[in-house]
mmCIF file of C-alpha atoms in Angstrom:
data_model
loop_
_atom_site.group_PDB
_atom_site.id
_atom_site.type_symbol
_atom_site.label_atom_id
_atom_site.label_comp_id
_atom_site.label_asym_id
_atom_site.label_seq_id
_atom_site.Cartn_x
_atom_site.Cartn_y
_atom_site.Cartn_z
ATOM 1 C CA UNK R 14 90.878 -27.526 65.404
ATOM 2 C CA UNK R 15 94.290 -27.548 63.741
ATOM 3 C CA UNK R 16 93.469 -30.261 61.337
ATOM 4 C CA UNK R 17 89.938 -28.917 60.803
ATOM 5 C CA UNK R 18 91.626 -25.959 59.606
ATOM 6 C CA UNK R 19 94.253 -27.725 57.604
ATOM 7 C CA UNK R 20 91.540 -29.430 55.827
ATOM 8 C CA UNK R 21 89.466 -26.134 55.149
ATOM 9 C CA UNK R 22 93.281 -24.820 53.270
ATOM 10 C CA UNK R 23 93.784 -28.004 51.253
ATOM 11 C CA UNK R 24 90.132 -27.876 49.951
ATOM 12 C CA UNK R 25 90.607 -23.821 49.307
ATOM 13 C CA UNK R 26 93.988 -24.698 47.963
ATOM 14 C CA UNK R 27 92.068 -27.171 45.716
ATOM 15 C CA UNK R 28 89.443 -24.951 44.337
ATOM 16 C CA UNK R 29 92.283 -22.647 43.977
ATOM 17 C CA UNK R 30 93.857 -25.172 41.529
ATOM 18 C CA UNK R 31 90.703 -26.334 39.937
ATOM 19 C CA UNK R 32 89.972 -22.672 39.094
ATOM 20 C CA UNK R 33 93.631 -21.815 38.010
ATOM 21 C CA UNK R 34 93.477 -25.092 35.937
ATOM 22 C CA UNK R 35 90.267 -24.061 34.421
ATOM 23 C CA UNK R 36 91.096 -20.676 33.687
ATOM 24 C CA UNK R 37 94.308 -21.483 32.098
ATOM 25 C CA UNK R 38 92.435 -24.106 29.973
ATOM 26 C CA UNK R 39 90.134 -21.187 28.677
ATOM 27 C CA UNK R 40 92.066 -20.145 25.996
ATOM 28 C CA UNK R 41 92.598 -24.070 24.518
ATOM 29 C CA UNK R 42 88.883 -24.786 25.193
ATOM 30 C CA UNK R 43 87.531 -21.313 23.671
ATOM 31 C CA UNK R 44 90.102 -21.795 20.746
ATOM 32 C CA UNK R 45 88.776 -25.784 20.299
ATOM 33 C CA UNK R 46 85.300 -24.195 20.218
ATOM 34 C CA UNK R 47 86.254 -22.083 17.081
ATOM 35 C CA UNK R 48 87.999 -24.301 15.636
ATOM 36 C CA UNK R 49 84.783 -26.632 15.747
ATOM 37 C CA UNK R 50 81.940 -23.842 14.812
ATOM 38 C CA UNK R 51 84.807 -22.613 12.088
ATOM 39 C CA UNK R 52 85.058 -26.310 10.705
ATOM 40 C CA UNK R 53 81.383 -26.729 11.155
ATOM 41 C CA UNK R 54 81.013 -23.585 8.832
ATOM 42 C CA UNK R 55 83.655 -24.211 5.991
ATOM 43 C CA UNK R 56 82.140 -27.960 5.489
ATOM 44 C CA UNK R 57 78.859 -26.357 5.395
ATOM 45 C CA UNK R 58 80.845 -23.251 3.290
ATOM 46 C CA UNK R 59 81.726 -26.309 1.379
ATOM 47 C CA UNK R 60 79.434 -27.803 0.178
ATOM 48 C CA UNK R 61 77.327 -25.031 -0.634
ATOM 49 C CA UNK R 62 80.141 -23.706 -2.713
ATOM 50 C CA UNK R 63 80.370 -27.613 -4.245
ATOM 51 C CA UNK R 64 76.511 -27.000 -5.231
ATOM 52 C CA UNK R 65 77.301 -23.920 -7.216
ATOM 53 C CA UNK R 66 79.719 -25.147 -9.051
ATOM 54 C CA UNK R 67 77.708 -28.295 -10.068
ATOM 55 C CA UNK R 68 75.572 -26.365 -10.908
ATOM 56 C CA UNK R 69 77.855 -24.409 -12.770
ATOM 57 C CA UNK R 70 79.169 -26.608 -14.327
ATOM 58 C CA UNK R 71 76.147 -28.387 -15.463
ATOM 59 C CA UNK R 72 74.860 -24.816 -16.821
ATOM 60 C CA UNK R 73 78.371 -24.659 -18.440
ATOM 61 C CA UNK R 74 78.192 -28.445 -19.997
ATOM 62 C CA UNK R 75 74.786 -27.053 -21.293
ATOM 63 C CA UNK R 76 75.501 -23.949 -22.787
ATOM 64 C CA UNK R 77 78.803 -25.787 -24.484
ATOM 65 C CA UNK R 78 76.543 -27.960 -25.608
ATOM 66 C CA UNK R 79 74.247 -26.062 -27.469
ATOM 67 C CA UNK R 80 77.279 -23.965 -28.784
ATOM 68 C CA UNK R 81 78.302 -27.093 -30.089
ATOM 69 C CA UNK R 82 75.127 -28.111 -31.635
ATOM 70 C CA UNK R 83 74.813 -24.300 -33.272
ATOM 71 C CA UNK R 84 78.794 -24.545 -34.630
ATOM 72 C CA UNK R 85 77.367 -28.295 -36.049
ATOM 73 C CA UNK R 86 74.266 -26.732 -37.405
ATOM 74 C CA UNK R 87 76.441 -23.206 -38.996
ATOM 75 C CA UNK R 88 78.992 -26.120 -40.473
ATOM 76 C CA UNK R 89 76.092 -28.301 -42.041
ATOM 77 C CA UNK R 90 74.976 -24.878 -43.590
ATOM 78 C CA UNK R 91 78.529 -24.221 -44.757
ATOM 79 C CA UNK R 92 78.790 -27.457 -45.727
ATOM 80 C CA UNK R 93 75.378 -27.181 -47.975
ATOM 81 C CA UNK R 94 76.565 -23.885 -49.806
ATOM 82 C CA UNK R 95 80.489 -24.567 -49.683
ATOM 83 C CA UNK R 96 82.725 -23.887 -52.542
ATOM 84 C CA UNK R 97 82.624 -27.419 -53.694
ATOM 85 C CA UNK R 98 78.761 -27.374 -54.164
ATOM 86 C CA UNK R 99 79.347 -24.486 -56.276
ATOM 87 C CA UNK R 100 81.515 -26.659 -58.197
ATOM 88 C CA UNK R 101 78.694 -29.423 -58.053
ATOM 89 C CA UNK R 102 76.527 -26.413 -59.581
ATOM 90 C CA UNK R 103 78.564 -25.493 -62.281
ATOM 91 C CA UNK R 104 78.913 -28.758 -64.075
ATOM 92 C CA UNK R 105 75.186 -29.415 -63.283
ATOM 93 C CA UNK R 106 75.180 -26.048 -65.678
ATOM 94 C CA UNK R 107 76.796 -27.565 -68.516
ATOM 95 C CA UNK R 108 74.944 -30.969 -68.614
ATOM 96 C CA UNK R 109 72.071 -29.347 -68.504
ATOM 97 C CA UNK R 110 73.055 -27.074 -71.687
ATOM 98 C CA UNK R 111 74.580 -29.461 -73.879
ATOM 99 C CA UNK R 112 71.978 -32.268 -73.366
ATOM 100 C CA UNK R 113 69.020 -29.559 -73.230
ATOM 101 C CA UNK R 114 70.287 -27.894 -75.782
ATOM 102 C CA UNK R 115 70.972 -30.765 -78.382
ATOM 103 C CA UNK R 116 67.835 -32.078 -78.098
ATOM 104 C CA UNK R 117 66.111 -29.281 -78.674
ATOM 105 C CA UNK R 118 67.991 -28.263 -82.018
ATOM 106 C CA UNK R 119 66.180 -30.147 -84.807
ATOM 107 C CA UNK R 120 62.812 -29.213 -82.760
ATOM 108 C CA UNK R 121 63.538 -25.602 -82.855
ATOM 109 C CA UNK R 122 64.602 -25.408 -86.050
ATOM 110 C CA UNK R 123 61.418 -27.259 -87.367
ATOM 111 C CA UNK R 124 59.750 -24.631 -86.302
ATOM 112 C CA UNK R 125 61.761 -21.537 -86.260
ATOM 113 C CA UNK R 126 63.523 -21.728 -89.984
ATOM 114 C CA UNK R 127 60.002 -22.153 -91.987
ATOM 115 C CA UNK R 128 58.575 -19.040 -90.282
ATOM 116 C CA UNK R 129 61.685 -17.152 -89.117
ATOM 117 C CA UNK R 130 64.655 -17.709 -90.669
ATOM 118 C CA UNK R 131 68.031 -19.469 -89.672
ATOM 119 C CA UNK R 132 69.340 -16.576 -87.948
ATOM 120 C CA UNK R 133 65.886 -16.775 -85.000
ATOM 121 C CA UNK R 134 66.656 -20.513 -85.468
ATOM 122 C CA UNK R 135 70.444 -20.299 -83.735
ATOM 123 C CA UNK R 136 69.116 -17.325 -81.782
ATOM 124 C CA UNK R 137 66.409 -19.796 -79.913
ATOM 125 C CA UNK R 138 69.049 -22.178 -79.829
ATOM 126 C CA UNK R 139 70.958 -20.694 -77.516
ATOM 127 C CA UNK R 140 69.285 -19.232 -75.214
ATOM 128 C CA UNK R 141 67.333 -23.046 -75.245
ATOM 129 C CA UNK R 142 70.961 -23.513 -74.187
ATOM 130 C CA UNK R 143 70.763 -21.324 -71.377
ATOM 131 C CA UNK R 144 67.471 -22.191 -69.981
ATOM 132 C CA UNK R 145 68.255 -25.608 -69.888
ATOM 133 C CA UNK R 146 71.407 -24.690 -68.054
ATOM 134 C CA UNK R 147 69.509 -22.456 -65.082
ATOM 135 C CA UNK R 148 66.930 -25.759 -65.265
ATOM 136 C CA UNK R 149 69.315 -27.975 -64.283
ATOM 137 C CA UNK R 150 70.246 -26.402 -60.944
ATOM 138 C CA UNK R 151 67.143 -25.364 -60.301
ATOM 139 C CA UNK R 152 66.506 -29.360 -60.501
ATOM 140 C CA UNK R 153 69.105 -30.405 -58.235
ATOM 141 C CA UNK R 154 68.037 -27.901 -55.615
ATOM 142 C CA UNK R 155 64.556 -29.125 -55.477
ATOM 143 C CA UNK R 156 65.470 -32.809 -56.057
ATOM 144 C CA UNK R 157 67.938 -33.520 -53.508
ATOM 145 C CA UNK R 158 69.532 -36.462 -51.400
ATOM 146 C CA UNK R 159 67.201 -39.311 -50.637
ATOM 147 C CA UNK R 160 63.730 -38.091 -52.451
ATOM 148 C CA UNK R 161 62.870 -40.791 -54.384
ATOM 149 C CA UNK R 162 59.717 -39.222 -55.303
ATOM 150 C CA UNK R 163 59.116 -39.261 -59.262
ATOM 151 C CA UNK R 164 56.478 -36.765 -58.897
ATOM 152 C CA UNK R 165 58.818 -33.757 -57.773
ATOM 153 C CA UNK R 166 60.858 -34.301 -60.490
ATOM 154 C CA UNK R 167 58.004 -34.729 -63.178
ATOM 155 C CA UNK R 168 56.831 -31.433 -61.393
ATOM 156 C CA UNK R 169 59.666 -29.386 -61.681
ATOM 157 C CA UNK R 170 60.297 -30.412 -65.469
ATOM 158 C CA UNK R 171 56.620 -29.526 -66.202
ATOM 159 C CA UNK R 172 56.839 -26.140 -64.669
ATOM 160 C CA UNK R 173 59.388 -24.829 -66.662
ATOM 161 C CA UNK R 174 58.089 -26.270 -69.639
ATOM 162 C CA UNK R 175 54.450 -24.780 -69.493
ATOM 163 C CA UNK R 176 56.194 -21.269 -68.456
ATOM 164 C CA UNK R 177 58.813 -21.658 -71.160
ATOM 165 C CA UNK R 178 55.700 -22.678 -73.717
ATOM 166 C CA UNK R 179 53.139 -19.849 -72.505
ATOM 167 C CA UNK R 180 56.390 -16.889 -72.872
ATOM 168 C CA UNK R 181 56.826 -18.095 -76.518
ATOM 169 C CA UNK R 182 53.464 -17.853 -77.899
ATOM 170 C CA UNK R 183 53.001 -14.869 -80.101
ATOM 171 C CA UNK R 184 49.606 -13.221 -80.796
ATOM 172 C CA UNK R 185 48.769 -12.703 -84.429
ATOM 173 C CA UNK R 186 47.963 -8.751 -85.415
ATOM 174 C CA UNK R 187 44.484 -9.480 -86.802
ATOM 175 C CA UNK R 188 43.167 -10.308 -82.754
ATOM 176 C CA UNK R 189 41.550 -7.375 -80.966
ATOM 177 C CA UNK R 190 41.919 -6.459 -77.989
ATOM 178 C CA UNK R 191 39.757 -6.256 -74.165
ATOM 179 C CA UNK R 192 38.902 -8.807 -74.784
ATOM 180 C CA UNK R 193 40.574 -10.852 -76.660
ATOM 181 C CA UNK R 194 39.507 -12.390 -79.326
ATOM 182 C CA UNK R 195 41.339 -14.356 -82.317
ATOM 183 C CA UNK R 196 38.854 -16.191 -84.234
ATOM 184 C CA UNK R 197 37.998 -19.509 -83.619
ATOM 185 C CA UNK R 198 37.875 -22.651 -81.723
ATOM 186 C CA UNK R 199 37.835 -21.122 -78.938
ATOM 187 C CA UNK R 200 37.912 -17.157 -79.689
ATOM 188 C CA UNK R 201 40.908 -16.440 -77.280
ATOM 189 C CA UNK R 202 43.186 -19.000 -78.816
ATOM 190 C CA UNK R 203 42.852 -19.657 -82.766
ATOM 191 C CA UNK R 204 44.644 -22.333 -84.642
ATOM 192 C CA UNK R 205 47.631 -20.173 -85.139
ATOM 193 C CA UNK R 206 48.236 -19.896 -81.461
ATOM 194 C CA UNK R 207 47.510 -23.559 -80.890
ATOM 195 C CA UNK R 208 49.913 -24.340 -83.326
ATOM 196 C CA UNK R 209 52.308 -22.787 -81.712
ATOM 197 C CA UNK R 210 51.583 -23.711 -78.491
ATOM 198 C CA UNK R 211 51.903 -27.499 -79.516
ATOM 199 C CA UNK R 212 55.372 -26.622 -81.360
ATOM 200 C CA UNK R 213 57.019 -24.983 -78.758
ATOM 201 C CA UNK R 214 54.976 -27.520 -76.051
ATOM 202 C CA UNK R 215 57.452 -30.100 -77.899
ATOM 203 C CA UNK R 216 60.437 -28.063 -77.694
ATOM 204 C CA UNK R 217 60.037 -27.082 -74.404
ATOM 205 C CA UNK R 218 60.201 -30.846 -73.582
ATOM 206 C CA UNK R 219 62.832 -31.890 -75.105
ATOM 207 C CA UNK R 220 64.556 -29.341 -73.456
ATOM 208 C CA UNK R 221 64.325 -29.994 -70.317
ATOM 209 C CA UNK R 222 63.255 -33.313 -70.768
ATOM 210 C CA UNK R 223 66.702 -34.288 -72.319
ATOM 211 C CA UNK R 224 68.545 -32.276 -69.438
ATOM 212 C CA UNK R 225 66.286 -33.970 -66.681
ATOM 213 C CA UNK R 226 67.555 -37.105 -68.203
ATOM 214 C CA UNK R 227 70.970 -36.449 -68.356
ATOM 215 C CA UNK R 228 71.328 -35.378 -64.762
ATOM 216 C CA UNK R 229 69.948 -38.452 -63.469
ATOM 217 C CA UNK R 230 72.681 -40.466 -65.549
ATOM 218 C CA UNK R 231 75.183 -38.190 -64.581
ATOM 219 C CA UNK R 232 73.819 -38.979 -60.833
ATOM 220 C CA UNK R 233 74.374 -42.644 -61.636
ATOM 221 C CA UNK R 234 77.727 -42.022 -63.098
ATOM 222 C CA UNK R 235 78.816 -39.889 -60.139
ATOM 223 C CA UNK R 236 80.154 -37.217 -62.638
ATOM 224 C CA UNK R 237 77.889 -34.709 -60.291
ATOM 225 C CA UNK R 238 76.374 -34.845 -56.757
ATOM 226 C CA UNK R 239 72.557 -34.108 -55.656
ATOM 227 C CA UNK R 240 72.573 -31.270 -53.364
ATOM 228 C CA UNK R 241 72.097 -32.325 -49.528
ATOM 229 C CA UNK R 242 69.360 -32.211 -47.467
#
């Protein structure tokens, strides 16, 4: 009976221990168990957070980007209308009115000093000068870097001289009016007016003709620049 009960003590005393053990082993245990769900939950917090700013960053790298491709598209445009193409312009300006302009002197004044006198003869001169000059930017604008293409440049040069030829034709006093009608060939245009569109057809292209010419050996030359695409 005695050791019967001893043995009922020792195993109470041991469940006493086991329980003691356990319950001061709580606190580690319950604090492991944070510490687990709490790591669990910041790699998780992590990587999420690693994600975002990936993604950030790749949003970033893209935005940069296309900041960078607008500041290289606003410095091209700079670059096109920058003071040193304004320089380019200005000396395209005076080839174009001293070679326009001394071709075009013994032309105008073959047919301006017969009918009008010396002084319309230096007056036409000029401003021959001066159209020439306004020509020969016009030119390089259209004509630029790499177009090889004869035609644009035949095409420009025609244009201004069929305008230039058409604003100079005067209409003689003895035509009437709605409609008009001048006598003939052809009733709207008489000889007089066909003269004078063939005279000032020829002045007109040595004008610009002569200027057109000049800029492409000043091109050669490298005296001025085409404009850039």
């Amino acid at each position: 009976g005695m050791l019967r009960c001893n043995a009922q003590n020792r195993s109470k005393h041991q469940l006493g221990a086991i329980a003691c053990t356990l319950y001061m082993m709580k606190s580690p245990l319950f604090a492991l168990l944070l510490l687990c769900i709490a790591k669990f939950d910041f790699a998780e917090a992590f990587a999420t957070q690693k994600s975002h700013l990936q993604h950030h960053n790749s949003k970033t790298a893209g935005r940069s980007s296309r900041l960078s491709a607008t500041e290289e598209k606003n410095t091209e445009k700079e670059d096109k209308f920058s003071f040193q193409q304004r320089i380019e312009s200005v000396k395209t300006a005076v080839v174009g009115a001293i070679s326009g302009g001394i071709a075009a002197t013994p032309f105008i004044g073959f047919h301006d000093i017969p009918l009008y006198g010396a002084a319309t003869w230096e007056f036409d001169t000029d401003m021959g000068s001066l159209q020439s000059a306004l020509f020969a930017i016009v030119n390089r604008y259209c004509v630029r870097e790499e177009d090889d293409n004869e035609m644009l440049n035949m095409g420009v040069v025609g244009a201004f001289v069929v305008v230039r030829t058409l604003s100079r034709v005067r209409v003689p006093e003895y035509c009437t009016a709605v409609p008009l009608t001048c006598g003939s060939p052809l009733s709207y245009f008489d000889w007089n007016m066909i003269q004078q569109l063939a005279l000032n057809g020829l002045e007109s292209a040595a004008l610009f003709g002569a200027a057109a010419v000049a800029m492409e050996f000043a091109y050669k030359k490298e005296f001025i620049s085409k404009f850039p695409n």
